[in-house]
């Protein structure tokens, strides 16, 4: 090992392709993130942003390519990776309290100990304290506002003690004050050396990220916002798909090829 | 005389028909079926798998019949312990085949999951019914008993089988409570945390199949489905804690089992349907009268809220009419508040009892407390109008209508005022009353 060797990337994606029922969702995505950075993933609806997170977590089958987390396959480092799904994907009528949800983050630490103990509760309360939700620990999750729900999910990721955090639209349905609070928390986390990757809809806050991944099925650009966020790239990201490539995909479907 | 005595005894013996040794056995079986189904049902209901529970119970038939055929072929007695294990194995294989087939059909074909479930379970059930006709002569397989249960057929073997299955269900739920909660709440998150989501799913399907078979003679497959879904749904209405839901569902299941079974004894009716009728009754009560999620209390809360709002509207109307020097009799207030005469009258009386309002010679006047409340309302109304006018593109005409609703959220007034820089006039130039004490 010599000193000039670059740090192990927190996340590296090589030539990643994913499809749902033979419709391509992601095509040949490649980028690599150094530890301690705040990364924003942006793109229009259906661009494959959430799919990119799920592929990173090994939750969906990938067609091609490779994802490595801290230079290892995801299954080897699950304990170091926290995931915050979109709040819309959750059943808010499920009979659990705020504390129950936060304790779920301890699942990776519990291993053969099946019930969370006093230490896990301590960690959960500390995490709730950090997101300013300690007073709500016994409340049912239905009785929270959108911003509070997000903060509870963040607390769950926090009490997992992960080094890489993947957040799917944490700013959706959140008021300005909560957005500020979440950003402050994320900044604190990256200052501690953690890597935070955020799927994000709001283009007005791009300058706050260290790196931006602009994606629309394909990787349009990856780099510091001041370099890659420009009119051309935004047009490519949001201005519809690259139609010739779409037509090429269509021409390569089995029924088309066999007909020809 | 003798006739009456005889009929009295006959009548009495009808009600004492329970509490025989036969009753004790079947009642114990029913309680066990109810407990196991209630607990499993919580996960089935929360994971929205009610349909697959239905499918599973029907699709167990071919598994049981094939086990029957095989054991008849090898000369094993079905009622012997080996026979019971054989039936159980057949059911487990059939149950797992169902859940695998359902996911294969819904993923690999164009059919959606609900259609896939419908196709798979009817196909397997049909195969089972056809296979029954291939059973060797002399084998007794009662399809009606399979479907609806028959307490006359309940024996010691059923009891032992149910005891084992229920013990497994209770113990595994207690030990795996935490991971089960995570997997049921959010399978995606559970997978991200590295929990074996698919394994849990198939184990649960397996245990459900075993429970269905164990409860077969007691309740019958069709009715077992209800015992899985109904007590758990009743419990779901009553609590926001998973462990409470599990305990309640087990109790509801056991109670419907025992009561249903006993009534079946008394009226000589089929057991399964009786148990389900009781369970459905419990569900109806829970859905109607649950303090937090029940229909009745929900309606009551809504009515109380609308009464509260109407009362506030009356106070405000009296205040504003007084401000403008107009008469504050009931008709005037009713018109200003947009309420009927009768309603206004009732509300005025109620507000009088709360010492917010006085009625003197048909004229309504505010007490000190009433004036304060009304001024809070007016303040909230005018602040909301200012807020809407400055923060949104709401038209001038609808400002008032929207503020009319928002003013009832007057606890936010201070925050609102601060946000607006403590204005003293609303968009129409009317004074905004200052915050009261």
XYZ file of C-alpha atoms in Angstrom, chain A residues 6-16 28-41 52 56 66-71 164 195-197 210-214 219 221-224:
47
model
C -6.904 6.475 -3.616
C -9.257 5.732 -0.714
C -11.592 2.766 -1.058
C -14.756 4.196 -2.600
C -17.886 3.989 -0.432
C -19.868 2.966 -3.482
C -18.765 2.036 -6.951
C -21.140 1.135 -9.747
C -19.752 -0.494 -12.874
C -21.700 -0.766 -16.102
C -24.990 -1.412 -14.265
C -24.766 1.035 -18.329
C -24.603 3.230 -15.245
C -21.114 3.794 -13.880
C -19.849 6.109 -11.147
C -17.896 5.951 -7.961
C -18.327 7.849 -4.685
C -15.560 8.639 -2.170
C -16.423 8.311 1.528
C -17.743 11.352 3.363
C -19.536 12.873 0.408
C -23.131 13.976 0.028
C -24.427 12.783 -3.325
C -27.708 13.740 -4.992
C -29.367 11.537 -7.599
C -30.554 2.596 -8.769
C -27.175 -0.920 -4.986
C -21.527 -4.822 -10.766
C -22.112 -2.820 -7.591
C -19.488 -2.755 -4.879
C -19.898 -1.149 -1.465
C -16.655 -0.368 0.382
C -15.079 -2.540 -2.330
C -23.330 4.560 3.879
C -21.447 8.854 2.906
C -25.008 9.947 2.182
C -26.730 9.348 -1.148
C -20.875 17.437 -3.184
C -21.641 15.310 -6.229
C -24.660 15.039 -8.473
C -25.708 11.963 -10.427
C -27.910 13.048 -13.330
C -26.057 8.306 -16.798
C -23.525 13.345 -15.978
C -21.727 12.744 -12.714
C -19.607 15.253 -10.853
C -19.627 18.332 -8.621
